[in-house]
CSV table of C-alpha atoms in Angstrom, one decimal:
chain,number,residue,atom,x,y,z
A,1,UNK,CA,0.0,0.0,0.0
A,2,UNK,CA,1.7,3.3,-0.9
A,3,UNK,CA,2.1,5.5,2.2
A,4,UNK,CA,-0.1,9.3,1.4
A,5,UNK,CA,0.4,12.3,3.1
A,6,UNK,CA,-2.4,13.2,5.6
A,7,UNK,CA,-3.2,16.4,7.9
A,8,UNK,CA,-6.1,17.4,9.4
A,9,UNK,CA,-6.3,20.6,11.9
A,10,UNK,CA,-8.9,22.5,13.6
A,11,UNK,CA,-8.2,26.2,12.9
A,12,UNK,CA,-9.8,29.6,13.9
A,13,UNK,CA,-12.0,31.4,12.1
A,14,UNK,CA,-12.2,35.2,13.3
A,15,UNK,CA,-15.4,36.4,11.0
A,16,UNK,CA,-15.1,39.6,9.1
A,17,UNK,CA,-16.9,41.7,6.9
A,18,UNK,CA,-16.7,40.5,3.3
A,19,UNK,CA,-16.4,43.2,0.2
A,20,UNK,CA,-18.6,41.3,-2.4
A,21,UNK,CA,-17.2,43.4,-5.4
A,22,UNK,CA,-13.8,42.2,-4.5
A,23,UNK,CA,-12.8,39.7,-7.8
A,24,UNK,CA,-11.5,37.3,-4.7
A,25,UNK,CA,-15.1,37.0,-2.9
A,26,UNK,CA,-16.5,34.5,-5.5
A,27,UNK,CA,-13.6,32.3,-4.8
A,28,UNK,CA,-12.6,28.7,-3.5
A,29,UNK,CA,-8.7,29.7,-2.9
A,30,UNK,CA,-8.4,30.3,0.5
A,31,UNK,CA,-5.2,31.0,3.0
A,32,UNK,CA,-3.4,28.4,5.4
A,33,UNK,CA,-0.8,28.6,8.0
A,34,UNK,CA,2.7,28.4,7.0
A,35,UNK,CA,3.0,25.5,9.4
A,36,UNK,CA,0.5,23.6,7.0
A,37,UNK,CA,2.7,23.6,4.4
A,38,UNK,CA,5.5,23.1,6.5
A,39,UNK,CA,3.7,19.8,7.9
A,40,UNK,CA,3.0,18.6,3.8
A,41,UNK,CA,6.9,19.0,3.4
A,42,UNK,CA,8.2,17.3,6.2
A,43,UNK,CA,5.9,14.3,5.6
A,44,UNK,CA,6.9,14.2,1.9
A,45,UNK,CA,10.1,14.0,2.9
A,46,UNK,CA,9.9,11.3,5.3
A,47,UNK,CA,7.6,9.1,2.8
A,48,UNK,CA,10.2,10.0,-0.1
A,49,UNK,CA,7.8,11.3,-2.0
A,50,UNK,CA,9.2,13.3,-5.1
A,51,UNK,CA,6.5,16.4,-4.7
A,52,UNK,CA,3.5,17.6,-3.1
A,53,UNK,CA,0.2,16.6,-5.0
A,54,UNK,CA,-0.8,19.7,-7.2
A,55,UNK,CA,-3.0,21.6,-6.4
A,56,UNK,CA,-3.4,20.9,-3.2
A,57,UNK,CA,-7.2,20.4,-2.3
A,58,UNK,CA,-8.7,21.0,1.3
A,59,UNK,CA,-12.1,19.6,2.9
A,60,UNK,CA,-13.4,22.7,5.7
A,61,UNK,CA,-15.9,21.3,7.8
A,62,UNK,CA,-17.6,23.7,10.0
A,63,UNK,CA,-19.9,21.2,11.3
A,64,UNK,CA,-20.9,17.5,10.2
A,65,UNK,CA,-23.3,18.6,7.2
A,66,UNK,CA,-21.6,21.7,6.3
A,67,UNK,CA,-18.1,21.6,4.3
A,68,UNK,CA,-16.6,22.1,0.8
A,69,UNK,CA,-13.6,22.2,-0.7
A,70,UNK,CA,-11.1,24.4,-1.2
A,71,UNK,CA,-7.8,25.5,-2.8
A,72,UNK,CA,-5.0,27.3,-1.7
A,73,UNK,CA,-3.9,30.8,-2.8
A,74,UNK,CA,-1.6,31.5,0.2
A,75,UNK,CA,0.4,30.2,3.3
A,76,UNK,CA,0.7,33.2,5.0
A,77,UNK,CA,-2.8,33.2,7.5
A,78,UNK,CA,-1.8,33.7,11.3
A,79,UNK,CA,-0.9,30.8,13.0
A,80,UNK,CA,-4.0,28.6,14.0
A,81,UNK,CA,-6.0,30.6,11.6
A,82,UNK,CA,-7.4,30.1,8.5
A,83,UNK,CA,-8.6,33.0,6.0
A,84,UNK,CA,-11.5,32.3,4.2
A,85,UNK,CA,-13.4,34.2,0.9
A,86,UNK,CA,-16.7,35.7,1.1
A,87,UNK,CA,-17.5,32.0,-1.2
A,88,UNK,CA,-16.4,29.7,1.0
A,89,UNK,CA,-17.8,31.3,4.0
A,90,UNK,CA,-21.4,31.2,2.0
A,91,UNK,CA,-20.8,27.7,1.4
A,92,UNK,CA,-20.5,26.7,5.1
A,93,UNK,CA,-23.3,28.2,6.0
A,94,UNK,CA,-21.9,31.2,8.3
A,95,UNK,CA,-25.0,32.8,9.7
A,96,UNK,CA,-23.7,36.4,9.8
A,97,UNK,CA,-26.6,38.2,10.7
A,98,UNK,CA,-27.6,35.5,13.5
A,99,UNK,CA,-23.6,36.5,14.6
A,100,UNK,CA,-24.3,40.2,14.4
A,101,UNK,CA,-27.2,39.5,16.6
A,102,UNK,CA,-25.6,37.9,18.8
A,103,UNK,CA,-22.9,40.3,18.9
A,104,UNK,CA,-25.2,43.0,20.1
A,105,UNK,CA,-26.5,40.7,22.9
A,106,UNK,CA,-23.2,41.0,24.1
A,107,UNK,CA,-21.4,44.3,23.7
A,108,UNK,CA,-19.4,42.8,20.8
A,109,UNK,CA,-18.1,45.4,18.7
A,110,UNK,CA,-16.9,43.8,15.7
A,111,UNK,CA,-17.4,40.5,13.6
A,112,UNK,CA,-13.9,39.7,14.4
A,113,UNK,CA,-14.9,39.7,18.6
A,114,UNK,CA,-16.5,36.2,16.8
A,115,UNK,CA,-14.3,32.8,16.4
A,116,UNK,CA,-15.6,29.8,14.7
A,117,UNK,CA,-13.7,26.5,14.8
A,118,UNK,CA,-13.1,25.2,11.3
A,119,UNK,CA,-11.7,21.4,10.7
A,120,UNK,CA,-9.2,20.9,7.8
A,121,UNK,CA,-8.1,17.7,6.2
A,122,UNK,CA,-6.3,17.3,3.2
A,123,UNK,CA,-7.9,15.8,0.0
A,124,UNK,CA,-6.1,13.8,-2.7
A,125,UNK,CA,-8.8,11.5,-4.3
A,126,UNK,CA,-10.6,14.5,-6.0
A,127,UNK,CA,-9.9,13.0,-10.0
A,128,UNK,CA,-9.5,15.7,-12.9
A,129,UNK,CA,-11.9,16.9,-15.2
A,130,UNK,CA,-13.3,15.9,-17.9
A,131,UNK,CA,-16.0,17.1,-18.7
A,132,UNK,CA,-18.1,20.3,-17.5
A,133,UNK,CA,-21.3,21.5,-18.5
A,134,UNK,CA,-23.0,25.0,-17.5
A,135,UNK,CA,-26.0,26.5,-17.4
A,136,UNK,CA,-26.8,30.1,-18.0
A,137,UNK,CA,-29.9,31.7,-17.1
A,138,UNK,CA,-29.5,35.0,-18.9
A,139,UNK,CA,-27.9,36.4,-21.6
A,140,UNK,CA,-24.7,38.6,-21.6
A,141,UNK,CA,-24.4,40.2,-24.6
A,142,UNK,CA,-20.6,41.7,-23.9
A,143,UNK,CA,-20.0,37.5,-23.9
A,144,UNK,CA,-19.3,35.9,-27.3
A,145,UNK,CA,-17.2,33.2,-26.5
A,146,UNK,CA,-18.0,31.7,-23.4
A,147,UNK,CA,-15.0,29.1,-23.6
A,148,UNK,CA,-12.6,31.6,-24.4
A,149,UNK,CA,-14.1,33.6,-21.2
A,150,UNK,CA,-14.1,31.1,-19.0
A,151,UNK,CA,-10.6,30.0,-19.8
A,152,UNK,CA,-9.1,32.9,-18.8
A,153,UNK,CA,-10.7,33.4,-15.9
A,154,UNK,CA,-12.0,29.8,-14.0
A,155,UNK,CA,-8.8,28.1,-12.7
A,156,UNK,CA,-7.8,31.7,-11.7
A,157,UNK,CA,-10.6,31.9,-8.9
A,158,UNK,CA,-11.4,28.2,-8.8
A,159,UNK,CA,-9.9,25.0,-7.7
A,160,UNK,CA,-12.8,22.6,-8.0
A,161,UNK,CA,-16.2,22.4,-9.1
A,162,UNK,CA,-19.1,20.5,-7.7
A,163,UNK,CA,-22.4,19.3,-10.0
A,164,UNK,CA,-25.5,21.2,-8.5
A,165,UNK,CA,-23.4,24.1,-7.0
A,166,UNK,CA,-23.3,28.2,-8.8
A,167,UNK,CA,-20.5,29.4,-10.3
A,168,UNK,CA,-19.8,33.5,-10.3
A,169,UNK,CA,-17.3,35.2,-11.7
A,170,UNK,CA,-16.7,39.0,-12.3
A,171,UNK,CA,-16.0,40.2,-15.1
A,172,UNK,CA,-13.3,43.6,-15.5
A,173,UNK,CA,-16.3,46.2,-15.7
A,174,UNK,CA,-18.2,44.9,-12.8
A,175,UNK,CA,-20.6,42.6,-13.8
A,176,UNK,CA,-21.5,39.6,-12.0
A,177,UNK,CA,-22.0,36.1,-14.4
A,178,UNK,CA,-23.5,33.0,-12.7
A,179,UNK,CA,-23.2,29.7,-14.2
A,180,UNK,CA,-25.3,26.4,-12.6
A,181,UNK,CA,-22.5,23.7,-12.4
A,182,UNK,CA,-25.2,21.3,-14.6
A,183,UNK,CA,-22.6,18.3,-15.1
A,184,UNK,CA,-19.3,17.0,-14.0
A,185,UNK,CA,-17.5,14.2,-15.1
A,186,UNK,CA,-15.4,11.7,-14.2
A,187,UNK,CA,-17.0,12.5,-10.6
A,188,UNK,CA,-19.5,14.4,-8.8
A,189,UNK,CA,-16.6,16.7,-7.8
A,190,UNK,CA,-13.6,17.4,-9.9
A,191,UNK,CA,-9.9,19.6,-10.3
A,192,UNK,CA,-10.7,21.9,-13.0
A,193,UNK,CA,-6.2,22.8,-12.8
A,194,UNK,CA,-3.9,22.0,-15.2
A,195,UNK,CA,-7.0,19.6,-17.5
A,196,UNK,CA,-8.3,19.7,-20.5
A,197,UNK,CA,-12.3,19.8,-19.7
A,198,UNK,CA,-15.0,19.2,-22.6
A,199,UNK,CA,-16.5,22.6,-21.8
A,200,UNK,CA,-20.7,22.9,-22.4
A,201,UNK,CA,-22.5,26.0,-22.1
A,202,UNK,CA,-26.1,25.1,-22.3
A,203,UNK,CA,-29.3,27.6,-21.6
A,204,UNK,CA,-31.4,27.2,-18.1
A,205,UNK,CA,-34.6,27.8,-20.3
A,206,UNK,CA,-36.3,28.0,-23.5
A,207,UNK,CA,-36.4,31.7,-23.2
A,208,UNK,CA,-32.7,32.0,-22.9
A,209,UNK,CA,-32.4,29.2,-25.4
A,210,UNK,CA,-33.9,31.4,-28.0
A,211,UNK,CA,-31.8,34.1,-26.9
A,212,UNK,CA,-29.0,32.4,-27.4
A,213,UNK,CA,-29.6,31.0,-30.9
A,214,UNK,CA,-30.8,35.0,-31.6
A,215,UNK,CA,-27.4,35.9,-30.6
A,216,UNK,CA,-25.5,33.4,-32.3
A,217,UNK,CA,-27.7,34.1,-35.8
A,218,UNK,CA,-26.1,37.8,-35.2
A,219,UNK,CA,-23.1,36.9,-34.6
A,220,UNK,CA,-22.7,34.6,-37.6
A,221,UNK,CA,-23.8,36.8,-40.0
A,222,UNK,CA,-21.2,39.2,-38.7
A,223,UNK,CA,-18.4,37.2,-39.5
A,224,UNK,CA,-19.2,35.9,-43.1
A,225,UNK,CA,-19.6,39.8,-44.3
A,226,UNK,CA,-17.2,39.6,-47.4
A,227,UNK,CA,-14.8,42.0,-47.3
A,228,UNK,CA,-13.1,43.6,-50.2
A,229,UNK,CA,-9.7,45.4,-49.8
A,230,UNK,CA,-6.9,47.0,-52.2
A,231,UNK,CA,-3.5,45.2,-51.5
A,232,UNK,CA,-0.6,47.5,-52.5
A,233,UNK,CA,1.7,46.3,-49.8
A,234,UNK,CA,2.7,43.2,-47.4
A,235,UNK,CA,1.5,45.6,-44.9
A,236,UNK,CA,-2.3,45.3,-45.5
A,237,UNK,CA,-1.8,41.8,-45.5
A,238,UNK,CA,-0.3,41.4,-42.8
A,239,UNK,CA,-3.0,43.9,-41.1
A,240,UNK,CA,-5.8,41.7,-42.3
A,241,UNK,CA,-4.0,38.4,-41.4
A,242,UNK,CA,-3.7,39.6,-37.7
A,243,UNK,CA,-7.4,40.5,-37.9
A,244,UNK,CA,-9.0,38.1,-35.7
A,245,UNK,CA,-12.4,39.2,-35.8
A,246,UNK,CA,-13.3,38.0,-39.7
A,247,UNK,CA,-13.8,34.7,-40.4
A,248,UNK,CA,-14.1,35.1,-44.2
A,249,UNK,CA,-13.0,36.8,-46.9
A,250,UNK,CA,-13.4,37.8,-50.6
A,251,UNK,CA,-10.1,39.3,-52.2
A,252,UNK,CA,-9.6,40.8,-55.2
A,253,UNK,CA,-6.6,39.7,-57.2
A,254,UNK,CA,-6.0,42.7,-59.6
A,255,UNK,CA,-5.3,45.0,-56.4
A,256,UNK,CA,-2.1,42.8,-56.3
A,257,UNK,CA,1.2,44.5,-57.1
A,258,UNK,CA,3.1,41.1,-57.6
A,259,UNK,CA,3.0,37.8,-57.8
A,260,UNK,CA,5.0,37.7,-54.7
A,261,UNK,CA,2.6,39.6,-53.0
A,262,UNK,CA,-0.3,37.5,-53.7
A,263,UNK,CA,1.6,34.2,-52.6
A,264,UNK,CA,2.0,36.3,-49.6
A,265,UNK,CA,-1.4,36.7,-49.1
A,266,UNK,CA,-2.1,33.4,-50.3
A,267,UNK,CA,0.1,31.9,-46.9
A,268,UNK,CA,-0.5,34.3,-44.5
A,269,UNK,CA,-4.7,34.3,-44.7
A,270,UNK,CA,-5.1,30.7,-45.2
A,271,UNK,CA,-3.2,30.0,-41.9
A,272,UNK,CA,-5.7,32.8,-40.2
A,273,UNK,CA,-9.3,32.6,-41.8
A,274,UNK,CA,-11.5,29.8,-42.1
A,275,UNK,CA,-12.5,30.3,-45.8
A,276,UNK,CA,-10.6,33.0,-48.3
A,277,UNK,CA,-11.7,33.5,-51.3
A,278,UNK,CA,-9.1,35.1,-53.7
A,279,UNK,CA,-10.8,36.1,-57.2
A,280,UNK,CA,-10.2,38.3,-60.1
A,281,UNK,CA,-13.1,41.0,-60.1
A,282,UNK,CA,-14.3,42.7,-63.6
């Protein structure tokens, strides 16, 4: 049997005032001890393990029915502490307005006067992703490619996903975007780091369904507009070959200085556009 690291701790939680329209609230990375990580090293060590498992995943528990799990962002919480994000602490089920209550009964003055004991243990049977499928229940038309979107922005704030739960994320001018978790596979739970996930973005309703098939008509008949240019120069083409937002593309010949020039063109738009069309116009 191969020997696994293990740690579980009980740490203090001193509740706070969460800033929702921080990018870090609607997060699962949360901050440890340095003497966590110093206990993970010292046991890989001993067991001659070659490295720590990446990433490393947490279970919180703040009571038998309510935990989740985590990731880590940093080591560098107080001793006996643990940090949490305005996402995790949502997830637990931290009552604060039955704390703030409380608080008052006592002369408390601030959500910090407030501890809550929180149980770690590490988790290393979470299995990557492969598959994820979301649901949106509105449209955002500043979205056009959700993949793309999501790419750049889900292992940032995330560690793992779980089927049934929300997913938000904030986008750079403010707005809020939440996705239903719809599907996960190969498990209930899975590490959305460092996998290749079959990504689905599927509508909540038949209302957003036509929306979304509205959207998409747009979008497509955006993109196969022909566009005619003059070529006089490798410039232009290599101005229109960096274009990104066209997808197709009607040339005309004659504007071509040179043969060079058109094989030029010929190269550098076929390796960028889905469909060029060069022709000779009367």
């Amino acid at each position: 049997m191969t020997a696994e690291l293990q740690l579980q701790e009980k740490l203090i939680f001193k509740v706070k005032e969460f800033n929702s329209q921080d990018p870090s609230y609607y997060s699962d990375k949360i901050s440890l001890p340095p003497s966590v990580l110093e206990s993970l090293v010292n046991q890989e060590k001993a067991l001659g393990l070659t490295s720590l498992p990446h990433p490393l995943i947490f279970k919180i528990s703040l009571n038998s029915s309510n935990f989740c799990f985590v990731g880590i962002r940093e080591f560098t919480a107080n001793e006996g502490e643990i940090e949490l994000t305005g996402l995790v602490a949502n997830k637990l089920g931290v009552d604060f307005k039955a704390i703030e209550k409380q608080q008052q009964q006592h002369g408390y003055e601030n959500l910090a006067d407030t501890e809550l004991e929180l149980y770690i243990e590490l988790i290393t049977n979470i299995p990557m992703g492969k598959r994820l499928d979301l649901q949106i229940s509105e449209v955002y038309p500043e979205i056009n490619d959700w993949k793309w979107f999501l790419e750049a922005k889900l292992s940032r704030f995330y560690t793992t996903l779980t089927q049934g739960d929300f997913l938000y994320l904030r986008n750079t001018n403010n707005t809020l975007y939440k996705l239903k978790v719809s599907k996960t596979e190969p498990s209930s739970t899975i590490n959305i780091i460092d996998t290749d996930l079959d990504l689905s973005i599927e509508p909540a309703n038949e209302d957003v369904a036509r929306q979304m098939m509205e959207r998409a008509h747009k979008i497509s008949k955006l993109e196969e507009e022909k566009i005619k240019m003059d070529f006089k120069s490798s410039d232009k083409i290599n101005l229109l070959a960096s274009n990104k937002s066209v997808k197709k593309i009607l040339v005309d010949l004659n504007s071509l200085s040179s043969p060079k020039l058109e094989n030029d063109l010929q190269i550098k738009l076929e390796s960028s556009y889905d469909f060029v069309d060069l022709v000779k116009l009367k």
